[in-house]
Coordinates of C-alpha atoms and ligand atoms in Angstrom, one line a residue:
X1 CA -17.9 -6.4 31.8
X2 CA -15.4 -4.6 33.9
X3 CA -13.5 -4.3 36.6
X4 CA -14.5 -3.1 40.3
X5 CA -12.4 0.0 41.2
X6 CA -12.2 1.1 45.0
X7 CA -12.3 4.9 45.5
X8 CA -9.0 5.9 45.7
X9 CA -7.3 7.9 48.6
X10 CA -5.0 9.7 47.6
X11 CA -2.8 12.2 49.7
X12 CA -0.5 15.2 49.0
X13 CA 2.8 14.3 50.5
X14 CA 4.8 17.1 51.1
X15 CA 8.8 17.5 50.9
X16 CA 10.1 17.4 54.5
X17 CA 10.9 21.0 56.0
X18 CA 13.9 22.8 54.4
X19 CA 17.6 21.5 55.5
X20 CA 17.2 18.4 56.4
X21 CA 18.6 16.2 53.2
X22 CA 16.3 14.1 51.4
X23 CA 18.0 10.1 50.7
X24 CA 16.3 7.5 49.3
X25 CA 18.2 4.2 48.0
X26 CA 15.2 4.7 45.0
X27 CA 13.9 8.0 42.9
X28 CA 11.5 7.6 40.5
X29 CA 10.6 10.1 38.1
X30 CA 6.7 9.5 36.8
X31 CA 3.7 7.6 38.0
X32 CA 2.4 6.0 34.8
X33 CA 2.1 2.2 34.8
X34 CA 6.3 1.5 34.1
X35 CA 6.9 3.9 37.8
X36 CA 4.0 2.1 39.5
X37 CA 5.1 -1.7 38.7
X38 CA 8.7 -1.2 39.3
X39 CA 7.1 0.1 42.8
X40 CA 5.1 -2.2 43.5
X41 CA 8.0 -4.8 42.8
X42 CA 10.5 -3.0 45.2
X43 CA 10.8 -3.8 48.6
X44 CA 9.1 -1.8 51.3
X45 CA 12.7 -2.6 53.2
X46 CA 14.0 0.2 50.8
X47 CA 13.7 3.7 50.7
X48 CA 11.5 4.6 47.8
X49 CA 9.8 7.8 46.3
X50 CA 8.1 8.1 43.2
X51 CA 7.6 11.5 41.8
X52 CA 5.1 13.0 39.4
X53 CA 4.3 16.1 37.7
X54 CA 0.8 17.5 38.4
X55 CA -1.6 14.7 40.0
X56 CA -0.9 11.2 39.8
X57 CA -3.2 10.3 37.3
X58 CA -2.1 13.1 34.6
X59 CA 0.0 10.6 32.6
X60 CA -0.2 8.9 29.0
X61 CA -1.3 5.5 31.1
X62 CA -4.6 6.6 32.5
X63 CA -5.6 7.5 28.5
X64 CA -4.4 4.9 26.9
X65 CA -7.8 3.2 26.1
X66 CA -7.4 0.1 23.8
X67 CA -5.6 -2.8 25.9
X68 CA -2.7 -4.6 26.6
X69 CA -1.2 -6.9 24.7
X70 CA 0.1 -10.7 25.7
X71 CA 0.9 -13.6 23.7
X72 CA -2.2 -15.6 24.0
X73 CA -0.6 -18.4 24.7
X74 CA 3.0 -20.4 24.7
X75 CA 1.9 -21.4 21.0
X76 CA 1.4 -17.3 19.9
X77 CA 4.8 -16.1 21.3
X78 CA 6.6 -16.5 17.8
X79 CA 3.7 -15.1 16.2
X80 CA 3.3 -11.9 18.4
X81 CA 7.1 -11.0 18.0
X82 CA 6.9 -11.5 14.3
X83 CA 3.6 -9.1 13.9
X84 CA 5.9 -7.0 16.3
X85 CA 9.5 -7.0 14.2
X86 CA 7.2 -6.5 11.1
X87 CA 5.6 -3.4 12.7
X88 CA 9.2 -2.4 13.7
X89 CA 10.2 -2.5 9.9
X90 CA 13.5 -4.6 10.3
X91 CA 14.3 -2.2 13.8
X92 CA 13.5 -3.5 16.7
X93 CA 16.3 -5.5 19.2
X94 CA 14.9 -9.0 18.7
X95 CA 16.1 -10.0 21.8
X96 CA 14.1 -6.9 23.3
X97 CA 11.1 -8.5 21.6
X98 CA 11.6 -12.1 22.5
X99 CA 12.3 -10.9 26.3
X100 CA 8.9 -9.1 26.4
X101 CA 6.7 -11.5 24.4
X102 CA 8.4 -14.3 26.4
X103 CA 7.6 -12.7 29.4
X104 CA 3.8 -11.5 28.5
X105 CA 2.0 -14.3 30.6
X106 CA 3.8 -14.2 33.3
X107 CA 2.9 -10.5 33.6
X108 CA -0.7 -10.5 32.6
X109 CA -1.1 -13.9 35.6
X110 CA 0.7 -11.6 38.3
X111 CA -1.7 -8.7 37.9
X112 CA -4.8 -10.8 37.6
X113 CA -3.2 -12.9 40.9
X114 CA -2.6 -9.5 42.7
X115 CA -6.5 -8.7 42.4
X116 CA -6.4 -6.8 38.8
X117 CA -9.9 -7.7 36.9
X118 CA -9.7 -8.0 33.3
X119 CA -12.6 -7.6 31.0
X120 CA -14.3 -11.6 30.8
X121 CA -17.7 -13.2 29.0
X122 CA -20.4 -14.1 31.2
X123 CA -18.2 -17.3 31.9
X124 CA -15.2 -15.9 33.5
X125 CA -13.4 -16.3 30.8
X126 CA -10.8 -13.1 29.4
X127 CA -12.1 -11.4 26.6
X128 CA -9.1 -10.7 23.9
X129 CA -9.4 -7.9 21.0
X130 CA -7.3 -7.3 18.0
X131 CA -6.2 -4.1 16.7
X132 CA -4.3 -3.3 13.4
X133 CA -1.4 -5.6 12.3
X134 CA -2.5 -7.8 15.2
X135 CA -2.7 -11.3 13.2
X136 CA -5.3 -12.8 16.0
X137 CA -6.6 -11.5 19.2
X138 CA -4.3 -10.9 21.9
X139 CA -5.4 -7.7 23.7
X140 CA -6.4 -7.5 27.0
X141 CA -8.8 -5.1 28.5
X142 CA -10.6 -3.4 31.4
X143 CA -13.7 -1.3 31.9
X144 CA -14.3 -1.8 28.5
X145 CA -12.1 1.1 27.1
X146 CA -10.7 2.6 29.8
X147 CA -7.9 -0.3 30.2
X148 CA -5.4 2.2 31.1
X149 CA -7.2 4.1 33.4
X150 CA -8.3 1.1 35.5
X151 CA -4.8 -0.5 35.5
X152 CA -3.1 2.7 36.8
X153 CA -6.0 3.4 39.4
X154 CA -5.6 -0.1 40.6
X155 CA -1.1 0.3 40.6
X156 CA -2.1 3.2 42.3
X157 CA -4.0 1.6 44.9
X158 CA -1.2 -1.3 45.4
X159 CA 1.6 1.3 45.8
X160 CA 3.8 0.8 48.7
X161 CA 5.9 3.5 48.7
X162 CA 5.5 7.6 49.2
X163 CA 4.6 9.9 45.9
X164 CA 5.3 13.4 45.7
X165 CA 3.3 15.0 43.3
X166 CA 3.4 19.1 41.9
X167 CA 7.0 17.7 41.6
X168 CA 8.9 19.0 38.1
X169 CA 12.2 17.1 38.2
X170 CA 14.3 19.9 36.6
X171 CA 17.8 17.9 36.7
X172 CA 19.7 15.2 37.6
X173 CA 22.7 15.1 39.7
X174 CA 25.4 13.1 38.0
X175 CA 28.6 13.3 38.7
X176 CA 31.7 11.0 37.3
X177 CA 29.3 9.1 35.3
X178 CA 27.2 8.3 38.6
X179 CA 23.4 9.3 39.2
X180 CA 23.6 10.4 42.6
X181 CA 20.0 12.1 42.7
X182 CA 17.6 14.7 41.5
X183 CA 17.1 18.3 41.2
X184 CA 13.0 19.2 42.0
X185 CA 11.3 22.1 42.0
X186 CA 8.0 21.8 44.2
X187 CA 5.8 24.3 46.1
X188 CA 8.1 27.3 44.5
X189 CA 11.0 26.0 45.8
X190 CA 14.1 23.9 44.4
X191 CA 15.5 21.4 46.4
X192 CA 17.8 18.1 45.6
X193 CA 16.9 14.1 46.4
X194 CA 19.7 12.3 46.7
X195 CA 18.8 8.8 45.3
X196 CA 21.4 5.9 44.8
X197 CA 19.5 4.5 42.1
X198 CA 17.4 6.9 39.6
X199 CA 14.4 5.7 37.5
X200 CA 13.2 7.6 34.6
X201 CA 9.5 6.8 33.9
X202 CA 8.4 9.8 33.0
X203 CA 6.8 9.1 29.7
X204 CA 7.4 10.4 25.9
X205 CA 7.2 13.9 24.3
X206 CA 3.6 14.7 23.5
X207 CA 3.3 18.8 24.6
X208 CA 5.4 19.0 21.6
X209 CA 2.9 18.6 19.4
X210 CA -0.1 20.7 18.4
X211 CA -2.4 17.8 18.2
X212 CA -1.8 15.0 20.4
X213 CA -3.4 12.8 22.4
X214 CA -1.0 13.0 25.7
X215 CA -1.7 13.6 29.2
X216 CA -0.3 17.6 29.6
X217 CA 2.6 16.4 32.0
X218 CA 4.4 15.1 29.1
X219 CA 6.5 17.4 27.3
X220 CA 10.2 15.5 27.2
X221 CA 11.7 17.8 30.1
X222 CA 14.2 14.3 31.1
X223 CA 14.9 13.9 27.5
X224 CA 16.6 17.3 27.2
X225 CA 18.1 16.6 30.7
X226 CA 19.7 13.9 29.1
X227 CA 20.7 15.4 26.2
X228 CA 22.4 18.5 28.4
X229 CA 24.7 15.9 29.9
X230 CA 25.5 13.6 27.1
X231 CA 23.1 10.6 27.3
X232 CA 22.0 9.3 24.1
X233 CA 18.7 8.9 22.9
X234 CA 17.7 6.9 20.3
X235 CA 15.7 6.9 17.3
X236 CA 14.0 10.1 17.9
X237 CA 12.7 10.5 14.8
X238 CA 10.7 7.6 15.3
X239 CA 7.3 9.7 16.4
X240 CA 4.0 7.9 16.2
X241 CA 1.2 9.8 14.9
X242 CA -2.7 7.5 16.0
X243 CA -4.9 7.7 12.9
X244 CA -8.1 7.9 14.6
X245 CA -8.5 11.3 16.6
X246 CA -11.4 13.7 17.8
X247 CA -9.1 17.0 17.3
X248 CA -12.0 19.4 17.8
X249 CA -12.1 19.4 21.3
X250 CA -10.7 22.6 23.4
X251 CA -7.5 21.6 25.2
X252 CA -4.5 20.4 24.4
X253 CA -5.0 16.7 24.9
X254 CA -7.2 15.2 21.6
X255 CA -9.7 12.7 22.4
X256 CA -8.5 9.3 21.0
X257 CA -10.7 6.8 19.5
X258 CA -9.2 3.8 19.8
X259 CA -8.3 0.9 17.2
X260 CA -9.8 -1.2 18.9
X261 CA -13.2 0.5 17.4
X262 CA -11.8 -0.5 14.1
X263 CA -10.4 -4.1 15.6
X264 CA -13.9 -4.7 16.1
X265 CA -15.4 -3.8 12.8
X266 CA -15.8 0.3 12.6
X267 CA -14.7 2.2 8.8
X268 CA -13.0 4.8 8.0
X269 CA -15.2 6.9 5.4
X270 CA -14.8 10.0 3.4
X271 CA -18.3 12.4 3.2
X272 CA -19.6 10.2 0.8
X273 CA -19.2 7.0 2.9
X274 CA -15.8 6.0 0.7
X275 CA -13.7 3.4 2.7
X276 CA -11.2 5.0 0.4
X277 CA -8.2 3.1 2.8
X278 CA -8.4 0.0 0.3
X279 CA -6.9 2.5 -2.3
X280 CA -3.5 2.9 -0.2
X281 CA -3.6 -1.0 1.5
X282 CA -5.5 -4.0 1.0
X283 CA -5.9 -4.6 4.5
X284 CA -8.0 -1.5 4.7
X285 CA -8.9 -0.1 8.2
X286 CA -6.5 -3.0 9.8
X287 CA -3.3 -1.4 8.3
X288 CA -0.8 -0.3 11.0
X289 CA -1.4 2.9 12.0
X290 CA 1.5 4.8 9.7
X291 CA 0.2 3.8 7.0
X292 CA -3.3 4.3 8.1
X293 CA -2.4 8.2 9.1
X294 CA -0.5 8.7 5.8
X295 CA -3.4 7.9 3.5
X296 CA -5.7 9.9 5.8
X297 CA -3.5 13.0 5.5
X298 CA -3.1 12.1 1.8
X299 CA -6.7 11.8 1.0
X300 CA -7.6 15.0 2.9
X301 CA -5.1 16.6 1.0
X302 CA -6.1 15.3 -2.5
X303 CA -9.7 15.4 -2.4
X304 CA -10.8 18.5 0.0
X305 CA -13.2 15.4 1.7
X306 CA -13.8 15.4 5.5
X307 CA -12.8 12.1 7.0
X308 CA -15.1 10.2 9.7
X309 CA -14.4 7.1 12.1
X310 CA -17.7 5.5 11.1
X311 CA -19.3 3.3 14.0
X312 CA -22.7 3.0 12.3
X313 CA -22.8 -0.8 12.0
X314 CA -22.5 -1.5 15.6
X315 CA -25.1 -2.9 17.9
X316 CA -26.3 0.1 20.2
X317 CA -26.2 -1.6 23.6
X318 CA -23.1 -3.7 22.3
X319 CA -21.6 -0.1 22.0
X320 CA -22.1 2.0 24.6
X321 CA -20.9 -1.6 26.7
X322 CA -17.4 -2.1 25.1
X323 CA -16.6 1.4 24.9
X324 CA -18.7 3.5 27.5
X325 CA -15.8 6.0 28.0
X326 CA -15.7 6.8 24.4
X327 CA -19.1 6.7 23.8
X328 CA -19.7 9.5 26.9
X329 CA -16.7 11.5 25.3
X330 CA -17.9 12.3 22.0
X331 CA -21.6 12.8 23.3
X332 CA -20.3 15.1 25.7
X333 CA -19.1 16.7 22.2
X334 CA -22.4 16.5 20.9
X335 CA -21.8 13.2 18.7
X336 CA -24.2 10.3 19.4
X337 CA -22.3 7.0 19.0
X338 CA -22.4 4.3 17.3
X339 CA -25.0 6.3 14.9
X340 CA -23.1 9.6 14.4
X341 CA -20.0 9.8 11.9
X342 CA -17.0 11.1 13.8
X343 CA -14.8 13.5 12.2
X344 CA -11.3 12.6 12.4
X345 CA -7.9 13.4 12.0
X346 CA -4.3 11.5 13.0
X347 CA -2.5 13.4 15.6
X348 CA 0.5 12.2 17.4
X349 CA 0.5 9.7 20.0
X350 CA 3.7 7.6 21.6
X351 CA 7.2 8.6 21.0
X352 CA 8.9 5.2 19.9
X353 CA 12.2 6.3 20.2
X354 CA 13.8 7.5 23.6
X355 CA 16.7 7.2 26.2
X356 CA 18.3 4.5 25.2
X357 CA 18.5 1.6 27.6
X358 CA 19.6 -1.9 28.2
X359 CA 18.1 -5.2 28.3
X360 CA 17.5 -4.5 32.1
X361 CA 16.6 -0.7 31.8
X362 CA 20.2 0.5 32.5
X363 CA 20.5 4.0 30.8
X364 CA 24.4 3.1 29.3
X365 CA 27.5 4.5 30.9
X366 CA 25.9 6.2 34.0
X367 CA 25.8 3.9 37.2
X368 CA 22.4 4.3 38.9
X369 CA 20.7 5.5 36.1
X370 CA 17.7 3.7 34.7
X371 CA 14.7 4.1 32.2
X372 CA 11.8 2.2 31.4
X373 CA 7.9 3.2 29.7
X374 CA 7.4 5.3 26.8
X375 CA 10.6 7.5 28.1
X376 CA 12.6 4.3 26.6
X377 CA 14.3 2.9 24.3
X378 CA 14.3 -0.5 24.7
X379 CA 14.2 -1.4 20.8
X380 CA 10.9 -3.1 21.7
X381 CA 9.3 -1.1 19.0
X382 CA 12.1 -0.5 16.5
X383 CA 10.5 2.1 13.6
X384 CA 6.8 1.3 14.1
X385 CA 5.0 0.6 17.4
X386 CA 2.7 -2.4 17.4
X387 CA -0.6 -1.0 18.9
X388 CA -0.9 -2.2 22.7
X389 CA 2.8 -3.0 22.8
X390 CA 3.1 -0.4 25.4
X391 CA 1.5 -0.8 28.3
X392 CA 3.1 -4.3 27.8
X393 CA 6.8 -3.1 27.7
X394 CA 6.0 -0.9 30.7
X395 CA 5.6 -3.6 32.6
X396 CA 7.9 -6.3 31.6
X397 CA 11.1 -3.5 31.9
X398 CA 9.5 -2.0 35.7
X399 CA 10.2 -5.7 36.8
X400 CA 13.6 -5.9 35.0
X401 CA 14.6 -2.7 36.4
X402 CA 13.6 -3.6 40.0
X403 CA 15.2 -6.4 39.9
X404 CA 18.7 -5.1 38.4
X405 CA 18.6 -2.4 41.5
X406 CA 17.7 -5.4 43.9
X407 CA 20.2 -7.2 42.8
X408 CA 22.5 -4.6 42.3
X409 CA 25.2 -3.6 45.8
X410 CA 23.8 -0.2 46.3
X411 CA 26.9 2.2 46.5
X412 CA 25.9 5.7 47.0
X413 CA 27.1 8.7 45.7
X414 CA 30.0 11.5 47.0
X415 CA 29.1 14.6 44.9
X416 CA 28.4 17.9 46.3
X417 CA 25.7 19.4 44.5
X418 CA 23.7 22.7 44.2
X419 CA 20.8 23.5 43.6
X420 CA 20.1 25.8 39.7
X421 CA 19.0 29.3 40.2
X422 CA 17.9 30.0 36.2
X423 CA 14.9 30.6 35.6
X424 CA 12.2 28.1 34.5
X425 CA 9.7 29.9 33.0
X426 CA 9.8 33.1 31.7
X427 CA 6.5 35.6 30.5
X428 CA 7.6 35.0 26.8
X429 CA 7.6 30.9 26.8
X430 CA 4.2 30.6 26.3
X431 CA 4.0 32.2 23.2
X432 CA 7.4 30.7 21.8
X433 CA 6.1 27.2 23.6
X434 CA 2.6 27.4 20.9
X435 CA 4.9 28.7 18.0
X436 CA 7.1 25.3 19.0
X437 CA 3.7 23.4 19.2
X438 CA 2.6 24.7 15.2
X439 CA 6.4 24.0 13.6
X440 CA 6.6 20.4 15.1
X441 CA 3.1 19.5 13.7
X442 CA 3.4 21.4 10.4
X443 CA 7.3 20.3 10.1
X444 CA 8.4 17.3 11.5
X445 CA 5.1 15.2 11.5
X446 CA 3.2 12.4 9.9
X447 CA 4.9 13.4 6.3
X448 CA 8.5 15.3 6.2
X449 CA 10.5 16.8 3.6
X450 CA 13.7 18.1 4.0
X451 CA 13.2 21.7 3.7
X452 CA 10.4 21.6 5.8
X453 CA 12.6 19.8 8.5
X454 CA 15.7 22.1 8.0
X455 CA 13.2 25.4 8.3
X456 CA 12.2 24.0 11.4
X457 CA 15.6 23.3 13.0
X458 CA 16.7 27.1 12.0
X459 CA 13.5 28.2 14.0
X460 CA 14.4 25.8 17.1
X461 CA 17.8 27.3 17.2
X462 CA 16.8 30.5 17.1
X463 CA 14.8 30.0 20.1
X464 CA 17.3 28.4 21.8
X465 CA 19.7 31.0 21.1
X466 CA 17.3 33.5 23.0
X467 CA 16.2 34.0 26.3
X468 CA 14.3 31.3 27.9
X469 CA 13.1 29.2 31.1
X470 CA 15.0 26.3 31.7
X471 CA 11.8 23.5 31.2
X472 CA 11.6 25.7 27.9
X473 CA 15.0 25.0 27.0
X474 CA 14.8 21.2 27.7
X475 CA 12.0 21.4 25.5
X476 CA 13.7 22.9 22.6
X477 CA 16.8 20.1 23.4
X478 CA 14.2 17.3 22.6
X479 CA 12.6 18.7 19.5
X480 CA 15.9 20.0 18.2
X481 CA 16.8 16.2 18.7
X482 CA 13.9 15.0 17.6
X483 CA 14.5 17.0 14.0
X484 CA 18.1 16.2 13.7
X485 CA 17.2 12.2 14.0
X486 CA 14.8 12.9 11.3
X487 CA 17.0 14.6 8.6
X488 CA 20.0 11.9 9.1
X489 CA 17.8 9.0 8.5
X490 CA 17.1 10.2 4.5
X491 CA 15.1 7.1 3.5
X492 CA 11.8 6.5 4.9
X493 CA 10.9 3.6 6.9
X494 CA 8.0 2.8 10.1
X495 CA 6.8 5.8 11.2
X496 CA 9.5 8.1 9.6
X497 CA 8.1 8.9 6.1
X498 CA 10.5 11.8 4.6
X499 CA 9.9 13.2 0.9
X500 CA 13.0 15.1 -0.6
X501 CA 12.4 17.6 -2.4
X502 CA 12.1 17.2 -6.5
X503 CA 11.5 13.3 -6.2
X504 CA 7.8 11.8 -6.2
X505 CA 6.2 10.4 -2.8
Ligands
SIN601 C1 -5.7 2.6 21.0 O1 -6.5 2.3 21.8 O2 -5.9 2.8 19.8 C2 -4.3 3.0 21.5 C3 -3.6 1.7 21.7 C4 -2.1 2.0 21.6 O3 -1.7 3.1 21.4 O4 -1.4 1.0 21.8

């Protein structure tokens, strides 16, 4: 089982010396799978430079363990977009749905066809899992449970195009309701890219959050750029919390244990060995994950108990096979899988809302201007992502998107612009940053209420009405958006559960 990955060589690439002007017909912001595939599916005849954060690898793709999903065949399209509209809760764009079910097969085939390995029996044939609200198998995977991480290595390794990385985009240059470029700040210095066509891939809003399971890179920097200059996001209240997390770990990143664990048969017990989930849904462990978090934090609540992803009635070798990554995580933390219970906890995990975008990943009413990934919001996932959607979506949108710009008479761009002098981090962030960290878990989480949510908008404002750094102050856009989505939409519904005060749960 498993792919074969190559080493990877990977270089630093520098920003050309200071005053020469930087042009590229293609920016990209963020080198998770949705900047790598619409890379790899523009032309080397264009000019195009992807951009990331920290290294290439520190992004939500290389973590996501579990799979991706594709309809299994012509026969399961209907069937995966209704188990995705009924994950959605009545939300998501049908057509989004249809477009990226429809177009699953064709996706999975190029990969495999461009040398990607999939996980396969002893036969060669591909080896599908399920995970919750999944009604059959339908998820691919690679190196057991490290799907992500071997997809993006092997993007990584196709890439055809330059990356800059220790790259923070801190703005883009739009002028007239054209993208003409982006404002970075690399090496200590701030310099713009002028880009005729601008792709935001830069992932969700994870840093956020006191528990999450995100690579550190991702802490919604483009979604406050957007929200600065008027872009709309869209259901941004829609935050999706994973029910199965090792939150004891040091650092801000949570291990995640995948569903796949409980696709494939593991429990979630209390300290008695109580698979008390069959009080809150009769499909037990296999409920989608909201409503699988919600009865965790309800039951921990309730009854004091400690709660444990239970892997006890695996095979051994069967184990430490299928998920090798997992099983060397938590026995790094002193847990030996499948015979030790794992303390758990949900913490959040993919941001379902985002900048809202077309069928083709057009970010509306700004020419040049595109998004696709978790940064999205396609309407793929309406209030409730299906588990493995994601990696999916990423894909099916890159190729939209590089086609639309293909396709697309490349105009350029006649603004002057210069580059910020503010600040972007000041001595005091951090601490205001870890206060943001506590009132966004404690506040505007897996369960709201309305008070809670309005106490935490007074204490966003305040910061914002203080001295800060400017990636600070993005971040403070995005959760101030983030809260304000969640106090207009009063009834609950996917991942948004909101009690008001004086009425029962
Ligand atoms: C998991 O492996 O449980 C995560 C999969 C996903 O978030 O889609």
């Amino acid at each position: 089982m498993g792919a074969d990955i190559k080493p990877l060589r990977f270089m630093k690439n520098r920003l050309p010396i200071k005053g020469q002007t930087l042009r590229y017909d293609v920016v990209i912001i963020g080198s998770g799978i949705a900047g790598l595939y619409a890379a790899l599916n523009l032309p080397k005849s264009l000019k195009v430079l992807l951009i990331n954060k920290s290294h290439p690898w520190e992004c939500n793709t290389y973590y996501a363990q579990g799979g991706v999903t594709t309809a299994y065949d012509d026969a399961d399209i209907d069937l995966h977009i209704k188990d995705t509209l009924e994950a959605g809760s009545g939300m998501c764009d049908a057509n989004a749905v249809r477009l990226m079910s429809e177009s699953s097969q064709g996706i999975i085939k190029d990969l495999i066809a461009r040398g990607f390995v999939f996980d396969t029996d002893a036969a060669g044939n591909l080896l599908y899992t399920k995970e919750a609200a999944h009604s059959r198998n339908r998820i691919l995977h690679a190196g057991g449970d490290a799907t992500g991480r071997y997809l993006h290595l092997f993007l990584l390794q196709q890439n055809p195009h330059p990356m800059l990385s220790d790259a923070t985009v801190v703005d883009l240059l739009i002028r007239d309701g054209i993208c003409c470029g982006v404002e970075v700040a690399s090496e200590g210095k701030r310099r713009l890219i002028e880009a005729k066509n601008v792709i935001i891939a830069s992932g969700g809003v994870g840093s956020l959050y006191e528990y999450h399971t995100n690579a550190h890179t991702i802490s919604a920097d483009i979604h406050g750029i957007c929200l600065e200059k008027g872009i709309a996001l869209e259901s941004m209240e829609m935050m999706q919390f994973h029910p199965t997390v090792f939150v004891s770990n040091s650092g801000a990143r949570k291990q995640l244990l995948s569903e796949a664990l409980r696709g494939e048969g593991a429990w979630i017990v209390d300290d008695n060995g109580y698979r008390f989930l069959f009080e809150y849904d009769e499909r037990g462990e296999m409920a989608p994950r909201d409503i699988v978090s919600r009865a965790i934090f309800d039951y921990k609540q309730r009854t004091s108990n400690q709660v444990y992803l239970s892997c006890e009635h695996f095979d051994k070798e069967y184990f430490q096979e299928r998920f090798p990554n997992i099983y060397k995580a938590l026995r790094d933390f002193g847990y030996h899988l499948p015979k030790d219970r794992v303390p758990i906890s949900p913490a959040f995990h993919y941001s379902v809302g985002g900048i809202k975008s077309d069928l083709e990943g057009r970010v509306p009413n700004i020419k040049g201007l595109y998004v696709i990934g978790e940064a999205a919001c396609t309407g793929v996932h309406g209030a409730n992502r299906l588990a493995s959607n994601s990696l999916l979506e990423g894909l099916v949108f890159a190729v939209k998107v590089a086609n639309s710009i293909v396709h697309t008479p490349m105009e350029g761009c006649l603004g002057s612009f210069l580059v910020g002098d503010e600040a972007l981090e000041l001595p005091s962030d951090k601490e205001k940053k870890d206060l943001l960290r506590k009132i966004m878990w404690e506040k505007v989480s897996i369960v709201r209420t309305t008070q809670g949510l309005r106490s935490a908008l007074e204490a966003v404002e305040k910061m914002l009405s203080q001295s800060v750094g400017r990636l600070l102050f993005l971040r403070l856009l995005s959760a101030k958006c983030i809260i304000e989505s969640a106090l207009k939409r009063t009834e609950s519904i996917g991942v948004h559960y909101i009690v008001h005060e004086g009425s029962k749960k």
